[in-house]
PDB file of C-alpha atoms and ligand atoms in Angstrom:
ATOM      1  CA  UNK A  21     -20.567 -14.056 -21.136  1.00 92.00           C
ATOM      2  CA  UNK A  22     -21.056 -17.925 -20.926  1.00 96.00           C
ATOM      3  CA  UNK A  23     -23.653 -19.342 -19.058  1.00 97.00           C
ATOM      4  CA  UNK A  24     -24.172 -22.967 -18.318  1.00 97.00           C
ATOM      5  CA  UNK A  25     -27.557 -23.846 -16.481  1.00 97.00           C
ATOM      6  CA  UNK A  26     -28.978 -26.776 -14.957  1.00 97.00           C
ATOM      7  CA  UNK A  27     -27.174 -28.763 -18.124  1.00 97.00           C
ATOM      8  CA  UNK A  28     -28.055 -32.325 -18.143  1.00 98.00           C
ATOM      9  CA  UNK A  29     -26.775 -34.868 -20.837  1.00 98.00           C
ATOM     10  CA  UNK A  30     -28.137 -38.465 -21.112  1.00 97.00           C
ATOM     11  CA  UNK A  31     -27.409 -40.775 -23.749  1.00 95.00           C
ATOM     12  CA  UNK A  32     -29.419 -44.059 -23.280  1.00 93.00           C
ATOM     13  CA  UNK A  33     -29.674 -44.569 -20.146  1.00 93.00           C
ATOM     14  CA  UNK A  34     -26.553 -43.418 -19.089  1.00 95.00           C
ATOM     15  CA  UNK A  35     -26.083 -40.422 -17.434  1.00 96.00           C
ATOM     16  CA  UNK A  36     -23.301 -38.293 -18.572  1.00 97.00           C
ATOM     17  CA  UNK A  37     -23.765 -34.747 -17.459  1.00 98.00           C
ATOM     18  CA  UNK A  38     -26.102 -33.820 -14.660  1.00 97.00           C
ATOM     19  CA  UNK A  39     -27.066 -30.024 -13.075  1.00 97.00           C
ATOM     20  CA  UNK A  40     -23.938 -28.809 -13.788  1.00 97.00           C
ATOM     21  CA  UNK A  41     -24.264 -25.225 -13.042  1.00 97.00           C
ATOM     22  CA  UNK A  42     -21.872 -22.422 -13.975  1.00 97.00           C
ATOM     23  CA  UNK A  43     -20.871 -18.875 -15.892  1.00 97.00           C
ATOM     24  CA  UNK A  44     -17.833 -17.365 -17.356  1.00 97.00           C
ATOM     25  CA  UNK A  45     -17.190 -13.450 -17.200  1.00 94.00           C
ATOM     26  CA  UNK A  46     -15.691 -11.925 -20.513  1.00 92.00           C
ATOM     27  CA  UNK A  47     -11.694 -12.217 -19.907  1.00 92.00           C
ATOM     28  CA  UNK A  48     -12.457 -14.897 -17.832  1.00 95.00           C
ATOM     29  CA  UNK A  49     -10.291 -17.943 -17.082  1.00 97.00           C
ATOM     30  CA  UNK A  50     -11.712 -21.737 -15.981  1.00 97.00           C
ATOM     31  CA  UNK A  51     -10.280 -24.661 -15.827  1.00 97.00           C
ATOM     32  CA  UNK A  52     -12.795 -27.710 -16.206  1.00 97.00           C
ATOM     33  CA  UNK A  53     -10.972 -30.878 -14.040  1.00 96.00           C
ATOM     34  CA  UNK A  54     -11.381 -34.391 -13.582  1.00 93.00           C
ATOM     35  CA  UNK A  55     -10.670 -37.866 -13.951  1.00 90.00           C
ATOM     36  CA  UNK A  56     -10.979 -39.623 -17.473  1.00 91.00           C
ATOM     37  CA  UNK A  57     -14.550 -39.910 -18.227  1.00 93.00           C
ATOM     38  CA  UNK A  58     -15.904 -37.757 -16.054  1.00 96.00           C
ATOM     39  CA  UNK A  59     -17.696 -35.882 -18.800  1.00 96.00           C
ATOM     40  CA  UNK A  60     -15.472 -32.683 -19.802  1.00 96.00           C
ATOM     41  CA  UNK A  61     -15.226 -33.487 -23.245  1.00 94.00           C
ATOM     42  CA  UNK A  62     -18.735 -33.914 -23.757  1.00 96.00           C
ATOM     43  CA  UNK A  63     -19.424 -30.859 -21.915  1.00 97.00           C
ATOM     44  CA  UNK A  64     -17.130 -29.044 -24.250  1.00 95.00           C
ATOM     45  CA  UNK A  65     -18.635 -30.367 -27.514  1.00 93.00           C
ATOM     46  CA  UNK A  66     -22.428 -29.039 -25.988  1.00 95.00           C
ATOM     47  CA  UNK A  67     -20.545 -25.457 -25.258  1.00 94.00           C
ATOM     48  CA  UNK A  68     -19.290 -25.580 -28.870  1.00 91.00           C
ATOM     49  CA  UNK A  69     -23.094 -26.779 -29.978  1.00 90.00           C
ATOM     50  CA  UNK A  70     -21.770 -29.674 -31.537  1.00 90.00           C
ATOM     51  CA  UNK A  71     -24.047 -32.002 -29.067  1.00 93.00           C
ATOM     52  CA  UNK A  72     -27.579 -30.615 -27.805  1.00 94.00           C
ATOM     53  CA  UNK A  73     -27.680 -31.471 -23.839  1.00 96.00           C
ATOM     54  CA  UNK A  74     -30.709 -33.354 -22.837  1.00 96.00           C
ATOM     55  CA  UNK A  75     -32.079 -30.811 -20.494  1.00 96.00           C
ATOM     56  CA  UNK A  76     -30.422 -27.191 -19.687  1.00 96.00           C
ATOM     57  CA  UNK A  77     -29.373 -24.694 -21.800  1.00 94.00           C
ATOM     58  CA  UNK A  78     -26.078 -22.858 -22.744  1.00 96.00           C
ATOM     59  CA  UNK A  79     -26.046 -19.421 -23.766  1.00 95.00           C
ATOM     60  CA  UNK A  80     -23.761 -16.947 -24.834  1.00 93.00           C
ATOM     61  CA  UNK A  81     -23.734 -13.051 -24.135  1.00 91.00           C
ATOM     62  CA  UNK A  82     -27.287 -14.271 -23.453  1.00 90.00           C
ATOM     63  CA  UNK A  83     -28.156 -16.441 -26.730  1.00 89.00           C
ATOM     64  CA  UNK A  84     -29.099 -19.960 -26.681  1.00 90.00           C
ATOM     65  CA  UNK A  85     -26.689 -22.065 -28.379  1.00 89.00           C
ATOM     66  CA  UNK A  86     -27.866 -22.582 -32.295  1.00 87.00           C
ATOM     67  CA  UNK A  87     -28.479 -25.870 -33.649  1.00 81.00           C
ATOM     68  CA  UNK A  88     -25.926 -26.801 -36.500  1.00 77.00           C
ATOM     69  CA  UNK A  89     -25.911 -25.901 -40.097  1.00 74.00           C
ATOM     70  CA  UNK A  90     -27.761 -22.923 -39.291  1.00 77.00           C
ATOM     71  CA  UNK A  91     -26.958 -19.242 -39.906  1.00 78.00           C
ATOM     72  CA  UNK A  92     -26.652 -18.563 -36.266  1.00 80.00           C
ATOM     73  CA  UNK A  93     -24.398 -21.785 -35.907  1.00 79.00           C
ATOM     74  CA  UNK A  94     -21.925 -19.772 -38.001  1.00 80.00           C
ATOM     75  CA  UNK A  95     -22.263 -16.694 -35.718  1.00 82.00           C
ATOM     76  CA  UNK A  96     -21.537 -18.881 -32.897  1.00 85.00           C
ATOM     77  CA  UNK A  97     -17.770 -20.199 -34.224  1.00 84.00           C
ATOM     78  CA  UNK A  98     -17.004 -17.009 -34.725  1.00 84.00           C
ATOM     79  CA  UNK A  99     -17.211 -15.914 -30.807  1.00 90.00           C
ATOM     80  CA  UNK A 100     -16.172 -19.234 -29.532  1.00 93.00           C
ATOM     81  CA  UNK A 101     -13.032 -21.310 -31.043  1.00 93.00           C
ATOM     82  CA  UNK A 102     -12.070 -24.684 -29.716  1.00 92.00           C
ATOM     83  CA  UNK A 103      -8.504 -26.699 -29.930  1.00 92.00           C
ATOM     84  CA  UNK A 104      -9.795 -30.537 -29.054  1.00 85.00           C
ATOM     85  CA  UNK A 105      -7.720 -33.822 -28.047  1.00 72.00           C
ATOM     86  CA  UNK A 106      -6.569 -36.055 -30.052  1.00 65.00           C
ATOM     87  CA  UNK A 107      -5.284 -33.232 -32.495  1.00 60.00           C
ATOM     88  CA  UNK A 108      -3.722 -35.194 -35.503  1.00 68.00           C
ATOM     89  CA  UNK A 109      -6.679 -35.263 -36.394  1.00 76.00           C
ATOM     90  CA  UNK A 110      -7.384 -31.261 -36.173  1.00 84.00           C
ATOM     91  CA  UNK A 111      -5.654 -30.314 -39.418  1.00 92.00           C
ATOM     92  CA  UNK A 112      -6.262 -31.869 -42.986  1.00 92.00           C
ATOM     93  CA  UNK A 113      -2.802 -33.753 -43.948  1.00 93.00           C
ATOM     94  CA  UNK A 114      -3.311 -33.003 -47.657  1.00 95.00           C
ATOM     95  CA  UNK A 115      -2.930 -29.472 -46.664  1.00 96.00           C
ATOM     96  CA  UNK A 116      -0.076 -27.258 -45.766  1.00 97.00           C
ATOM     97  CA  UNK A 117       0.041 -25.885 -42.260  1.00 97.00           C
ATOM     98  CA  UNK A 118      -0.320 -22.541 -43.816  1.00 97.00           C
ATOM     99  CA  UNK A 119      -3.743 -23.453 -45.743  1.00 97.00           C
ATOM    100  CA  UNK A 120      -5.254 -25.021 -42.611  1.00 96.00           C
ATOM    101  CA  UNK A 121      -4.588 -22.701 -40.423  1.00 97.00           C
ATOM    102  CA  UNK A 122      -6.252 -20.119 -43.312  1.00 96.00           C
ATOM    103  CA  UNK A 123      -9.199 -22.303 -43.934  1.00 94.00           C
ATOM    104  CA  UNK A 124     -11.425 -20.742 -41.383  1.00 93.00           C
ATOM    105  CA  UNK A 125     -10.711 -16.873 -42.534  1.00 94.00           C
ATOM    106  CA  UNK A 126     -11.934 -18.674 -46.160  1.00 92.00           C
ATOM    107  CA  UNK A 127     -15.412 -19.895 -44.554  1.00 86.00           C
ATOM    108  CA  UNK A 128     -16.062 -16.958 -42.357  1.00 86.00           C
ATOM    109  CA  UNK A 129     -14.556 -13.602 -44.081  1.00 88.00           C
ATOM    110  CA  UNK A 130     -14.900 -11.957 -47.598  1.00 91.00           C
ATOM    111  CA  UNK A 131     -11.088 -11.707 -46.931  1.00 95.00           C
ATOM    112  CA  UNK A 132      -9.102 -12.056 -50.010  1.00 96.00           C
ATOM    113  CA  UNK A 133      -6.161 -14.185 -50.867  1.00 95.00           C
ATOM    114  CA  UNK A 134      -3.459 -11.782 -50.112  1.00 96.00           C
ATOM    115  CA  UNK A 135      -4.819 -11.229 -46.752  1.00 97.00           C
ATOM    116  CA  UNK A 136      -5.782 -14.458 -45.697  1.00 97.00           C
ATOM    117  CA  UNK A 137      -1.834 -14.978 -46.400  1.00 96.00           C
ATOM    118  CA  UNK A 138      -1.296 -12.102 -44.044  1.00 97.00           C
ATOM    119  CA  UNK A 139      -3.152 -12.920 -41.682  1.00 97.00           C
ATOM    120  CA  UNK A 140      -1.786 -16.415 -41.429  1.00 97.00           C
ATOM    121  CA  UNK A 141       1.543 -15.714 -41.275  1.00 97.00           C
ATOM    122  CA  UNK A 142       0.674 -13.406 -38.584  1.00 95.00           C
ATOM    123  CA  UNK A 143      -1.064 -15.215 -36.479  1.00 95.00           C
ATOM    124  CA  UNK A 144       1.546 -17.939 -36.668  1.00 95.00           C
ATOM    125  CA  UNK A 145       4.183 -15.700 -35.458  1.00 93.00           C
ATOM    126  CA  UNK A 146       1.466 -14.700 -32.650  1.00 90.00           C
ATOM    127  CA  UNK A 147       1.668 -18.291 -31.395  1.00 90.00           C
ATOM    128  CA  UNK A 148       5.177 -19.120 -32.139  1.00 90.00           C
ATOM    129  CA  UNK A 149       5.362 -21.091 -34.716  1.00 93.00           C
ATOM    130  CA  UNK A 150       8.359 -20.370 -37.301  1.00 95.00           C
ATOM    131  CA  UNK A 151       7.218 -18.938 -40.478  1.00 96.00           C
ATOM    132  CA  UNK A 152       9.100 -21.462 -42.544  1.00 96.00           C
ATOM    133  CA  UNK A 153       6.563 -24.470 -40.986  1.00 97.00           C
ATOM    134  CA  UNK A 154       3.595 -22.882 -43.182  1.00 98.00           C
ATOM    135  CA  UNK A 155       4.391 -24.239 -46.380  1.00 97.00           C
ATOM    136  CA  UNK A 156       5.418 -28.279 -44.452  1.00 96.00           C
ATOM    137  CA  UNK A 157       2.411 -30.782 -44.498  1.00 95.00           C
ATOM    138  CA  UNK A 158       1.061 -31.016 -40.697  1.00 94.00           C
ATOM    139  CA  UNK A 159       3.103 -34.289 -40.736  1.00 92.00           C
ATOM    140  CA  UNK A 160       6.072 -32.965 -40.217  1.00 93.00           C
ATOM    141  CA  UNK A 161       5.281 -30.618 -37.285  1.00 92.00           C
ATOM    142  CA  UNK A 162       6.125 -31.935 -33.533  1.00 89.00           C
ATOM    143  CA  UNK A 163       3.432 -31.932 -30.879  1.00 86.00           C
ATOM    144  CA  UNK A 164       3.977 -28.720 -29.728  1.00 87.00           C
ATOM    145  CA  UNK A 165       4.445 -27.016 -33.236  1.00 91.00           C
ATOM    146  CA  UNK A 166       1.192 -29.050 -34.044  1.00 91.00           C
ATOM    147  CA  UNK A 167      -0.602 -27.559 -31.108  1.00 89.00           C
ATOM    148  CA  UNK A 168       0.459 -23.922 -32.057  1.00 91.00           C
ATOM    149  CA  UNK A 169      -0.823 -24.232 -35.609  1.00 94.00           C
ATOM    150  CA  UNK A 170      -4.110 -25.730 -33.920  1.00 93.00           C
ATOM    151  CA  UNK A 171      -4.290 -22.403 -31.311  1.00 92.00           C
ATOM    152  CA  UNK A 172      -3.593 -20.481 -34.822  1.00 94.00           C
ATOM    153  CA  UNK A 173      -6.688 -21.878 -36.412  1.00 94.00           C
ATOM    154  CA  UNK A 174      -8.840 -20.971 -33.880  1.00 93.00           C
ATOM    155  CA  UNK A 175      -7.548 -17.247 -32.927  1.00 93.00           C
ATOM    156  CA  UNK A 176      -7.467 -16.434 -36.676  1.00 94.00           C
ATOM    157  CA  UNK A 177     -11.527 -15.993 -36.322  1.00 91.00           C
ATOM    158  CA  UNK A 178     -11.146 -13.729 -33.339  1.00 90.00           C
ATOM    159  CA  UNK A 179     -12.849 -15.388 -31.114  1.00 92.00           C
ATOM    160  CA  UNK A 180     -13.545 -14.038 -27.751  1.00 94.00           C
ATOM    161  CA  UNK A 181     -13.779 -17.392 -26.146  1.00 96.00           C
ATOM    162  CA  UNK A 182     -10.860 -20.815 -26.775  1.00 96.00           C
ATOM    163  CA  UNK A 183     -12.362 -23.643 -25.502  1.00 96.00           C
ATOM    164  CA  UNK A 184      -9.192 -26.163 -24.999  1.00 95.00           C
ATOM    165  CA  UNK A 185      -9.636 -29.557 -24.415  1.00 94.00           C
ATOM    166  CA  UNK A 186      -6.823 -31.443 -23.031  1.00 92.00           C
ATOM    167  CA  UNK A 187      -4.170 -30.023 -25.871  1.00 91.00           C
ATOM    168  CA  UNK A 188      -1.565 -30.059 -23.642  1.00 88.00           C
ATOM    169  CA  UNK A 189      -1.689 -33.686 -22.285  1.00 83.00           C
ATOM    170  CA  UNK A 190       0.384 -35.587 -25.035  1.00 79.00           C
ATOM    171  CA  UNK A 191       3.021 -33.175 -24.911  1.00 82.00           C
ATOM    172  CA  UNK A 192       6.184 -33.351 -22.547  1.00 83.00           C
ATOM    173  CA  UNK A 193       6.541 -31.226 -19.583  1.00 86.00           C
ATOM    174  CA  UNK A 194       8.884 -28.586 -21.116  1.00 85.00           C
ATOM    175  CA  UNK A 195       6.556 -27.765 -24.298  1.00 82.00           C
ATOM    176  CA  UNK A 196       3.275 -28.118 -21.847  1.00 86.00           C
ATOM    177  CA  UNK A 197       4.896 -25.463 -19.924  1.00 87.00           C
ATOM    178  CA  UNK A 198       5.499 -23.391 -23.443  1.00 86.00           C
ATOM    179  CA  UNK A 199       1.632 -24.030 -24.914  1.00 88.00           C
ATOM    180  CA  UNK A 200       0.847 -22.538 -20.504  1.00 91.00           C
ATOM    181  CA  UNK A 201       2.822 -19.971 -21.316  1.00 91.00           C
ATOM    182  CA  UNK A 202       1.570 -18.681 -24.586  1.00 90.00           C
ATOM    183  CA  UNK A 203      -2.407 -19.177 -23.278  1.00 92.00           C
ATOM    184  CA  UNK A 204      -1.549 -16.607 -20.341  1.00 93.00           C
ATOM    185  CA  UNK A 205       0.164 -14.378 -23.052  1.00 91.00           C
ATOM    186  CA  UNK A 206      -3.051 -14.276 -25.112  1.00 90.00           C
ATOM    187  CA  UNK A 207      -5.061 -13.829 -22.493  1.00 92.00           C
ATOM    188  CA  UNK A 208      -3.230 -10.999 -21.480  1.00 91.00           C
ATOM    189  CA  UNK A 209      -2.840  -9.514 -24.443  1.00 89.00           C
ATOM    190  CA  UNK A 210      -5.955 -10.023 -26.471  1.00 86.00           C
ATOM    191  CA  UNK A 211      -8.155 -10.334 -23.430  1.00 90.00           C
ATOM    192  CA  UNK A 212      -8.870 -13.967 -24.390  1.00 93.00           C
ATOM    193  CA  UNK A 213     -11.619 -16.269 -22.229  1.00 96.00           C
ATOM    194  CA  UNK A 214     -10.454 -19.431 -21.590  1.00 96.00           C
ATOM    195  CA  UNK A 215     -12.102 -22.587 -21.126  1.00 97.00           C
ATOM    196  CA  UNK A 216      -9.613 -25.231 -20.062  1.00 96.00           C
ATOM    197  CA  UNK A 217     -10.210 -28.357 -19.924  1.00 96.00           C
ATOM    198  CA  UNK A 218      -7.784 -30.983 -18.375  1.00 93.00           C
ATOM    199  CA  UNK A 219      -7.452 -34.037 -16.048  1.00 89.00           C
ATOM    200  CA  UNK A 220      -4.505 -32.309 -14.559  1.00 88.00           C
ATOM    201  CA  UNK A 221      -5.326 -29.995 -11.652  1.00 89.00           C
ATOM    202  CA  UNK A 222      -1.774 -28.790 -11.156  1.00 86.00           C
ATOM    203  CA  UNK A 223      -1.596 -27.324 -14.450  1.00 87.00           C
ATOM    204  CA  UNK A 224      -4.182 -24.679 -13.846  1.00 90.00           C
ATOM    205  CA  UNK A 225      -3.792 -22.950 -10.951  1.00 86.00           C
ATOM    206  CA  UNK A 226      -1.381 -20.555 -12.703  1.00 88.00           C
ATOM    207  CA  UNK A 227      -3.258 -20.084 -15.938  1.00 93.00           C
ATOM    208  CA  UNK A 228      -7.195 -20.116 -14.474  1.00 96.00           C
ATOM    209  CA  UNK A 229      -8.789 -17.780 -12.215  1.00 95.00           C
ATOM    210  CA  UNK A 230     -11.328 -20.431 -11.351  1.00 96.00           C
ATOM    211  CA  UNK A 231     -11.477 -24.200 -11.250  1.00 97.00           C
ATOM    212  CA  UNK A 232     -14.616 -26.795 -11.542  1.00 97.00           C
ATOM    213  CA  UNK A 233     -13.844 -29.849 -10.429  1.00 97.00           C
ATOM    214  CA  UNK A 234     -15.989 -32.503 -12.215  1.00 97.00           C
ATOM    215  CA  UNK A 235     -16.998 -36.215 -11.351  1.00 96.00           C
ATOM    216  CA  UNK A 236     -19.202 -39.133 -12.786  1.00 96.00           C
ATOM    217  CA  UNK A 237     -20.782 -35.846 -14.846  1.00 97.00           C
ATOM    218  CA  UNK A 238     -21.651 -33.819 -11.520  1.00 97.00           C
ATOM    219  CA  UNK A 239     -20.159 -30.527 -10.340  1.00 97.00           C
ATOM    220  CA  UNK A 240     -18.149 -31.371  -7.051  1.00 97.00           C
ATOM    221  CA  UNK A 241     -16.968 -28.077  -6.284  1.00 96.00           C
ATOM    222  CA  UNK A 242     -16.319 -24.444  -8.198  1.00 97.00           C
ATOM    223  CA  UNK A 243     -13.301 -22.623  -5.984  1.00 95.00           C
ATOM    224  CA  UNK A 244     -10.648 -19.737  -6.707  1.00 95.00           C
ATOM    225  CA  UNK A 245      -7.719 -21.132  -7.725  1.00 93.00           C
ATOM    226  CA  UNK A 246      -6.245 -18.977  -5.159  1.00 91.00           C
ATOM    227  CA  UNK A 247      -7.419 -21.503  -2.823  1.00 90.00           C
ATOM    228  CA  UNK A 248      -6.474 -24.489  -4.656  1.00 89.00           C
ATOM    229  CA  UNK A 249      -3.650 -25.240  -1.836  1.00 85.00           C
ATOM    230  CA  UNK A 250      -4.751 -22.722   1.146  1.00 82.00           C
ATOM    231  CA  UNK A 251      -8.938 -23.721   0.956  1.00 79.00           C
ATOM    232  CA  UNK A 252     -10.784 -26.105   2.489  1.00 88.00           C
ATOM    233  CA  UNK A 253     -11.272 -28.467  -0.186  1.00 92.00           C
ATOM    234  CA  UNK A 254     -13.528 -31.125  -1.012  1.00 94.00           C
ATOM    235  CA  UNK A 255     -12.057 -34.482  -0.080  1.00 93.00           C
ATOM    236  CA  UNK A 256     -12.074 -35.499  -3.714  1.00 94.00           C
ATOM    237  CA  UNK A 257     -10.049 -32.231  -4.875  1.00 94.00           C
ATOM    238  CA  UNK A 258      -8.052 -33.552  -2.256  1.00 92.00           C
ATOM    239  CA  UNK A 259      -7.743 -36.796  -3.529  1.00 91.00           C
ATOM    240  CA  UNK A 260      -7.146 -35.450  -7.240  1.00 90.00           C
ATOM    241  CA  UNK A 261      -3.854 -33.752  -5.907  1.00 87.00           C
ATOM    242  CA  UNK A 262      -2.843 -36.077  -3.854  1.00 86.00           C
ATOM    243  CA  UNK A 263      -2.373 -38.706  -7.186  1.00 83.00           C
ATOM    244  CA  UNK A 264      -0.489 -36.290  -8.786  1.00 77.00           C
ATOM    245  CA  UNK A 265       1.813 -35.501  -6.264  1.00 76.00           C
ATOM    246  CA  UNK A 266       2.175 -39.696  -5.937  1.00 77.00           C
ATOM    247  CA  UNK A 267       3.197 -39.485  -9.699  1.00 72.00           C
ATOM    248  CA  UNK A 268       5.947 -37.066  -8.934  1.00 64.00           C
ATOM    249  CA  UNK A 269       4.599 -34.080 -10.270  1.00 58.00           C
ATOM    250  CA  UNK A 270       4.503 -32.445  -7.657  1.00 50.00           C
ATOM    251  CA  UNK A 271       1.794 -29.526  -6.310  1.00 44.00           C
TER     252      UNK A 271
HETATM  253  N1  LIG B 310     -21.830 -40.932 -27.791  1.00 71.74           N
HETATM  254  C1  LIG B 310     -21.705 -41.571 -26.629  1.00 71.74           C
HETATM  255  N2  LIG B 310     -22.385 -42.693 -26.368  1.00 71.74           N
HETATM  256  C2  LIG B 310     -22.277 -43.342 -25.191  1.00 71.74           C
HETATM  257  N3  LIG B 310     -21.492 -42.943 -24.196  1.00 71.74           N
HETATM  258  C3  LIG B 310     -20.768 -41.824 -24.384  1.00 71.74           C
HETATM  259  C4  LIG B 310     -20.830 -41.061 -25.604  1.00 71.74           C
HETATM  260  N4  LIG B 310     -20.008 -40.001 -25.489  1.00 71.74           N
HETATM  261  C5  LIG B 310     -19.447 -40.085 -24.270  1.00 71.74           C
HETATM  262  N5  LIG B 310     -19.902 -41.169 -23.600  1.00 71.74           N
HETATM  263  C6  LIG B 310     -19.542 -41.585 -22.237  1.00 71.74           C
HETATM  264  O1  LIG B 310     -19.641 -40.422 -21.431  1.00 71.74           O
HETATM  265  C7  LIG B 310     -18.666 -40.449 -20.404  1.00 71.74           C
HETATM  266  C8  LIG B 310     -17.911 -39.153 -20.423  1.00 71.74           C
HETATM  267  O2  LIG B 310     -17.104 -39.094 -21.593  1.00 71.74           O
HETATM  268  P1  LIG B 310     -16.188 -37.849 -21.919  1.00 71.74           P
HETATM  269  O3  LIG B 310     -15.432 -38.169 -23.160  1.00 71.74           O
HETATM  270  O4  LIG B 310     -17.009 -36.621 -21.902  1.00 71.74           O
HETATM  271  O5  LIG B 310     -15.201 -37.862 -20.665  1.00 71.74           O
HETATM  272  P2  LIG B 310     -13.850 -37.058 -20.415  1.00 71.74           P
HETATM  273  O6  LIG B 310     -13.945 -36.490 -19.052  1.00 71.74           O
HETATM  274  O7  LIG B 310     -13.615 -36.116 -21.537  1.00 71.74           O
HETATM  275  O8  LIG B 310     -12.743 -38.213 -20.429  1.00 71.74           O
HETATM  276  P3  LIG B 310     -11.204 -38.145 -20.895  1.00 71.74           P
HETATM  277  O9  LIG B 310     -10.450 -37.471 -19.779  1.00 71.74           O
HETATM  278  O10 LIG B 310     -10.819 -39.588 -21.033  1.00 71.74           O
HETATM  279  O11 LIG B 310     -11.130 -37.394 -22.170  1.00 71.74           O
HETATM  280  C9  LIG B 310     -17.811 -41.682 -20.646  1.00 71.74           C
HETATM  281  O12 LIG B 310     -18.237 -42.694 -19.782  1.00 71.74           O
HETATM  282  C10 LIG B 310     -18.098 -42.024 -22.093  1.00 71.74           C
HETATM  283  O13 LIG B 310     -17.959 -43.402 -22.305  1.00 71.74           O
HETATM  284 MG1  LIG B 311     -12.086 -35.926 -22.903  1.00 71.74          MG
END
């Protein structure tokens, strides 16, 4: 379904991304891991062809990722959605929560008004977020409602692949657990792919099927996250776990 291959990315001089290598089957799950700058978020923005990569290609149910503002750049949201970091500043504060979360059916359906509303306020009950948040300015919203409305925005397209990029990291532990938790709902359910892209490797291993581990922009190993704990693992993998069990999270 996705296919990343020999992707480079050099800005400068500086190498960001180099041969990284890899595919995702439709219904898929992957978790992208590694330390802060490693490159993940960069790599997400060239999945999402929001950045070209310097050498490589990504395609998609074999297509080659479009350049923007073209027609084809358009066909391209609507397969692939993507809930970023940094997410106050994801939806508009002069809007509702209702209206943002609308705004894509509005640039990429003939839908009419009354559906777009009924579409909105389903999908917000999809994710979990209470009805009477649609009409309260994004403000208002705690991280976790915040990150809802965000996963609302991005399923109301139907995509078939959410990239996620570190949307759970600002959150405490309980509502982390409840975004986890609603992810592996709608990937059961609507037979979402998931891209998912964090610095914490114990958060995966229930959610992904696989997990890269990235970095200084290179691959260092793709593994089953079956054998996250039971594998031989790369000493670095190793290492990665190892600092989060020293922070008291626990493996
Ligand atoms: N436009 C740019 N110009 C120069 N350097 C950049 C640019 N974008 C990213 N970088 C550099 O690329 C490297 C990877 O950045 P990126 O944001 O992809 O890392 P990351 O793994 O997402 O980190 P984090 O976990 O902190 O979000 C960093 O060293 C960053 O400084
Ligand atoms: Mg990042």
């Amino acid at each position: 379904m996705l296919e990343i291959r020999q992707l480079s990315k050099t800005i400068g001089s500086k190498m960001i991304l180099s041969d990284m290598e890899f595919s995702l089957p439709a219904g898929g799950s992957l978790a992208v891991v590694g330390e802060s700058g490693s490159g993940k978020s960069t790599l997400a923005r060239i999945i999402m062809a929001l950045e070209r990569p310097t050498v490589g290609d990504v395609r998609y149910e074999g297509t080659l990722a479009p350049t923007r503002k073209t027609a084809a750049f358009r066909g391209w949201y609507s397969e692939i959605q993507f809930v970023f970091q940094n997410t106050t500043a994801s939806l508009d504060p002069r809007m509702t929560v209702g209206q943002s979360i609308e705004e894509p059916l509005r640039h990429f359906t003939k839908l009419g008004k009354a559906e777009r509303r009924e579409m909105t306020a389903e999908y917000a009950a999809l994710v979990g977020l209470p009805l009477s948040l649609l009409a309260a300015r994004p403000g208002l919203l705690s991280g976790g409602q915040y990150q809802r409305a965000c996963i609302a925005k991005a399923l109301i397209v139907k995509p078939k692949l959410l990239v996620c990029d570190e949307i759970v990291s600002n959150l405490d532990v309980i509502h982390q657990h409840k975004i986890m938790e609603l992810l592996q709902r709608l990937k059961a359910e609507q037979n979402l792919s998931l891209l998912f892209i964090t610095h914490d490797l114990t958060l995966v291993a229930g959610l992904c099927e696989q997990i890269l581990v990235m970095k200084e922009g290179r691959m260092v190993e793709l593994f089953d996250s079956d054998s996250l704990l039971s594998g031989e693992r790369h000493p670095y993998t190793k290492a990665l776990l190892e600092a989060v069990r020293l922070l008291g999270r626990g493996a």
